[in-house]
Amino acid sequence: MDYDVIIIGGSFAGLSAAMQLARARRRVLIVDTGTPRNRFSASSHGFPGQDGRQPAAILATLRSELAAYPTVDFREEQSEAAVREGARFRISLAGSTEKTGRRIILAYGVRDSLPDLPGLSERWGVSVLHCPYCHGYELNNQPIGVLARDGIAQHQAMLLPDWGPTTLFTQRSFNPDPKQAENLAARGVKIENVPVAKLLGPGPSLEAVQLVDGRRIPLNALFLAPQTSPSCDLAEQLNCATKPGPTGLYLDVDETQATSIPGVFAAGDVASPMPNATLAAAAGVIAGGAAHRSLIFDPDLTLGA
């Protein structure tokens, strides 16, 4: 079947985009692997109207709402290849299935690359975190830490005292300059230059970190900025332009979420330097509406070509 729009990625951005197109009675295919980035978190916070709900429950509600629209199809598969053929795109799915669409919305998100520390990966999304706005309130002013990878740690450490007493672990990868050290001290942040060796406590909760010199520092949570990379390489196959962000490359989009390739739009973490569920949903709304307008005003993909 030839679709108006194929959406790669079925989390907040992809489903929000699909809703706009479904309400315009356009044929939409959502292709998703069922492994959203937030699957490790027990609850989502800061999302208006959804605060405290499980991410999986929010997605299930969105999918249920979309299922009421007869022009929307779902496939839980990996998208393996994408190519433009004239005014259409051909998407190859796992199992040698192929689908064609007049527009594509890339909403497949990113993967996190975490530091190689014993006890860290199994706590990701529970007591090892990246966003205080999403998770800080529930820490109840207990001791928290920042694990440095680079200068982003300075920014995190300056924010975090609003959520609890904060220690910055420099890990020998970030050395605050005198002004930064002064600002951190003014916020009450302790600086620990001896590296963290491992995380302690019955996972996925955290009780303390052990340093390489054997000392233990009690912590309720550890924040870090992971390195990120796209969850698949479809944008690269389509030659979409990228921009450098604080944790990795992301897709370069304009105010309508259009990429550098006509007919290809992108939304969510793969197209933003700031991961956030609300922003992802909003970007999906923009991308869905823009893809619909593109079908009307540029049916043959001649603009911007």
XYZ file of C-alpha atoms in Angstrom:
305
model
C 0.000 0.000 0.000
C 1.179 3.511 -0.821
C 0.910 5.818 2.204
C 0.726 9.566 2.362
C 3.190 9.627 5.239
C 5.393 6.968 6.825
C 6.453 7.775 10.382
C 9.532 5.975 11.678
C 9.241 5.896 15.456
C 6.138 5.483 17.592
C 6.859 7.394 20.786
C 5.672 10.878 21.782
C 6.925 12.663 18.660
C 5.822 10.053 16.130
C 2.358 9.503 17.612
C 1.733 13.245 17.925
C 2.646 13.689 14.268
C 0.361 10.815 13.293
C -2.601 12.377 15.088
C -2.446 15.525 12.969
C -2.338 13.496 9.777
C -5.035 11.060 10.874
C -7.370 13.951 11.532
C -6.724 15.126 7.983
C -7.817 11.648 6.824
C -4.395 10.885 5.377
C -3.052 7.344 5.058
C -0.371 6.991 7.724
C 1.967 4.138 8.626
C 3.764 4.174 11.981
C 6.774 1.855 12.143
C 8.226 1.302 15.603
C 10.527 -1.203 17.309
C 8.758 -0.967 20.674
C 11.946 0.090 22.505
C 11.509 3.785 23.401
C 14.370 5.605 25.085
C 12.318 6.170 28.248
C 11.448 2.488 28.734
C 13.717 2.290 31.798
C 11.799 4.980 33.706
C 8.923 4.045 35.989
C 7.163 7.382 35.565
C 7.142 10.482 33.412
C 7.125 13.921 34.995
C 6.704 17.448 33.695
C 4.468 16.322 30.825
C 1.294 18.451 31.125
C -1.722 16.295 31.913
C 0.407 13.146 32.306
C 2.556 13.862 35.361
C 3.508 10.715 37.244
C 2.180 8.202 34.713
C 4.293 5.399 33.317
C 5.690 6.262 29.870
C 4.358 2.937 28.549
C 0.873 3.818 29.801
C 0.979 7.218 28.105
C 2.041 5.604 24.830
C -0.673 2.956 25.147
C -3.285 5.712 25.535
C -1.952 7.564 22.494
C -1.961 4.404 20.402
C -5.508 3.638 21.520
C -6.628 7.106 20.491
C -4.977 6.734 17.084
C -6.530 3.312 16.570
C -9.907 5.043 16.343
C -8.813 6.602 13.039
C -9.215 4.146 10.140
C -6.407 5.623 8.036
C -3.640 4.770 10.532
C -1.649 1.521 10.417
C 0.978 0.257 12.872
C 3.891 -2.097 12.307
C 6.276 -3.162 15.070
C 9.400 -3.711 13.003
C 12.864 -2.345 12.425
C 13.248 0.051 9.499
C 16.398 -0.935 7.675
C 16.638 1.220 4.551
C 15.147 4.330 2.976
C 15.506 5.705 -0.523
C 13.801 8.437 -2.494
C 12.246 7.393 -5.797
C 10.952 10.463 -7.598
C 8.212 12.025 -5.481
C 8.014 9.008 -3.164
C 10.109 7.184 -0.595
C 10.614 3.448 -0.296
C 11.180 2.040 3.190
C 12.582 -1.466 3.649
C 11.510 -3.189 6.857
C 12.936 -6.224 8.578
C 11.805 -9.398 6.863
C 12.178 -7.905 3.370
C 8.877 -5.999 3.550
C 8.777 -2.723 1.623
C 6.421 0.248 2.007
C 6.169 3.440 0.002
C 5.083 6.859 1.121
C 4.926 10.383 -0.241
C 6.516 11.850 2.892
C 8.620 10.562 5.779
C 8.765 11.727 9.381
C 11.825 10.518 11.267
C 10.971 10.200 14.957
C 13.038 7.194 15.983
C 14.980 8.908 18.749
C 18.493 8.261 19.988
C 20.505 5.684 21.888
C 22.397 6.514 25.073
C 26.026 5.532 25.506
C 26.849 5.279 29.221
C 30.157 5.324 31.097
C 31.640 1.897 31.761
C 31.305 1.758 35.539
C 30.208 -1.299 37.551
C 26.617 -0.929 38.691
C 25.784 2.026 36.433
C 23.911 0.628 33.423
C 21.385 -1.386 35.460
C 20.381 1.785 37.329
C 19.858 3.909 34.215
C 16.500 5.699 34.287
C 15.884 4.856 37.962
C 18.703 6.189 40.125
C 21.191 7.126 37.377
C 19.526 9.994 35.554
C 20.054 12.776 33.053
C 17.254 15.330 33.644
C 16.479 16.910 37.031
C 13.267 18.446 35.710
C 12.009 14.934 34.957
C 13.260 13.168 38.080
C 14.649 15.624 40.631
C 11.556 16.368 42.707
C 11.080 12.740 43.722
C 14.601 12.604 45.215
C 13.249 14.540 48.221
C 16.361 16.646 48.872
C 18.562 13.594 49.442
C 22.284 13.667 48.466
C 22.864 13.555 44.704
C 25.908 13.506 42.476
C 27.026 14.571 39.020
C 29.354 12.287 37.081
C 31.437 14.434 34.756
C 32.192 13.570 31.151
C 33.030 17.090 29.988
C 32.015 20.686 30.669
C 28.297 19.843 30.590
C 28.812 18.634 34.148
C 29.330 22.242 35.260
C 25.874 23.134 33.993
C 24.258 20.124 35.653
C 26.041 20.715 38.956
C 24.902 24.341 39.060
C 21.271 23.293 38.617
C 21.075 20.313 40.925
C 21.330 21.919 44.400
C 17.682 22.939 43.976
C 16.901 19.206 44.252
C 19.394 18.129 46.909
C 22.940 18.465 48.337
C 25.200 17.988 45.330
C 28.669 16.548 44.759
C 30.452 16.938 41.426
C 32.685 13.974 40.586
C 35.162 15.329 38.045
C 36.388 11.833 36.975
C 39.636 13.474 35.807
C 37.755 14.546 32.681
C 36.611 18.008 33.759
C 38.568 20.512 35.817
C 36.519 23.588 36.831
C 38.373 26.843 36.283
C 38.601 29.287 39.223
C 35.431 31.159 38.284
C 33.479 27.935 37.792
C 34.747 26.618 41.123
C 33.668 29.860 42.795
C 30.172 29.606 41.264
C 29.855 25.968 42.307
C 30.921 26.782 45.841
C 28.333 29.557 45.994
C 25.693 26.954 45.138
C 26.995 24.635 47.842
C 28.387 22.055 45.412
C 31.211 19.868 46.682
C 33.930 18.950 44.172
C 35.424 15.454 44.369
C 38.465 14.826 42.183
C 39.009 11.188 43.144
C 37.165 9.129 40.497
C 34.115 6.987 41.151
C 34.965 3.275 40.844
C 31.532 1.688 41.206
C 27.952 2.189 42.339
C 26.650 0.508 45.477
C 23.327 -0.668 46.862
C 20.528 -3.032 45.865
C 19.876 -2.025 42.251
C 18.205 -0.353 40.600
C 18.229 1.975 43.620
C 21.461 3.681 44.686
C 22.909 3.951 48.190
C 26.424 5.224 47.574
C 29.354 5.409 45.190
C 32.753 3.956 45.991
C 35.794 5.936 44.923
C 39.045 4.421 43.669
C 40.664 5.230 47.030
C 38.051 3.077 48.819
C 35.947 5.881 50.302
C 32.168 5.621 50.075
C 29.961 8.655 49.507
C 26.224 8.208 50.182
C 24.015 9.215 47.242
C 20.368 8.815 46.380
C 20.924 9.481 42.661
C 23.689 10.140 40.174
C 23.207 12.461 37.200
C 25.203 12.408 33.994
C 25.020 13.548 30.393
C 25.242 10.423 28.199
C 26.669 10.488 24.726
C 23.901 9.932 22.184
C 23.616 8.586 18.658
C 20.607 8.063 16.352
C 18.687 4.843 16.924
C 19.060 3.943 13.244
C 20.809 5.306 10.162
C 17.861 6.208 7.908
C 18.640 9.926 8.067
C 22.224 9.195 7.043
C 21.001 7.044 4.148
C 18.796 9.937 3.018
C 21.704 12.416 3.384
C 19.920 14.606 5.919
C 22.135 17.317 7.371
C 23.086 17.214 11.057
C 24.235 19.669 13.710
C 26.467 19.134 16.758
C 24.686 19.100 20.108
C 25.846 18.830 23.709
C 25.652 15.024 23.723
C 25.979 14.176 20.020
C 24.797 14.982 16.512
C 21.118 15.698 15.864
C 19.183 16.350 12.659
C 19.176 19.908 11.366
C 15.524 20.977 10.955
C 13.819 24.291 10.277
C 10.865 25.835 12.106
C 8.504 23.366 10.421
C 10.652 20.343 11.418
C 11.696 19.907 7.775
C 15.136 18.393 7.246
C 17.550 19.380 4.493
C 15.956 16.753 2.217
C 12.607 17.742 0.622
C 9.787 15.528 1.844
C 11.646 14.359 4.951
C 10.655 15.778 8.328
C 12.017 14.917 11.772
C 10.881 15.349 15.368
C 11.765 14.298 18.891
C 15.183 13.570 20.375
C 16.731 12.712 17.015
C 16.071 16.303 15.895
C 16.646 18.253 19.092
C 19.589 19.090 21.353
C 17.243 18.976 24.357
C 15.494 15.674 25.152
C 12.066 16.272 26.663
C 8.749 14.471 26.266
C 6.661 17.635 26.009
C 8.998 19.183 23.440
C 9.028 15.927 21.465
C 5.228 15.845 21.346
C 5.098 19.505 20.292
C 7.673 18.925 17.557
C 5.622 15.962 16.347
C 2.540 18.165 16.054
C 4.542 20.656 13.977
C 6.042 17.928 11.773
C 2.677 16.272 11.156
C 1.043 19.521 10.132
C 3.978 20.512 7.945
C 4.007 17.135 6.185
C 0.295 17.530 5.469
C 0.768 21.006 4.010
C 3.664 19.724 1.918
C 1.387 17.117 0.353
C -0.971 19.885 -0.726
C 1.357 22.693 -1.762
C 4.328 20.672 -3.060
C 2.887 17.349 -4.237
C 5.794 16.532 -6.545
C 8.552 17.566 -4.123
C 9.869 20.298 -6.370
C 10.279 23.018 -3.715
C 13.717 23.062 -2.170
C 14.982 20.354 -4.508
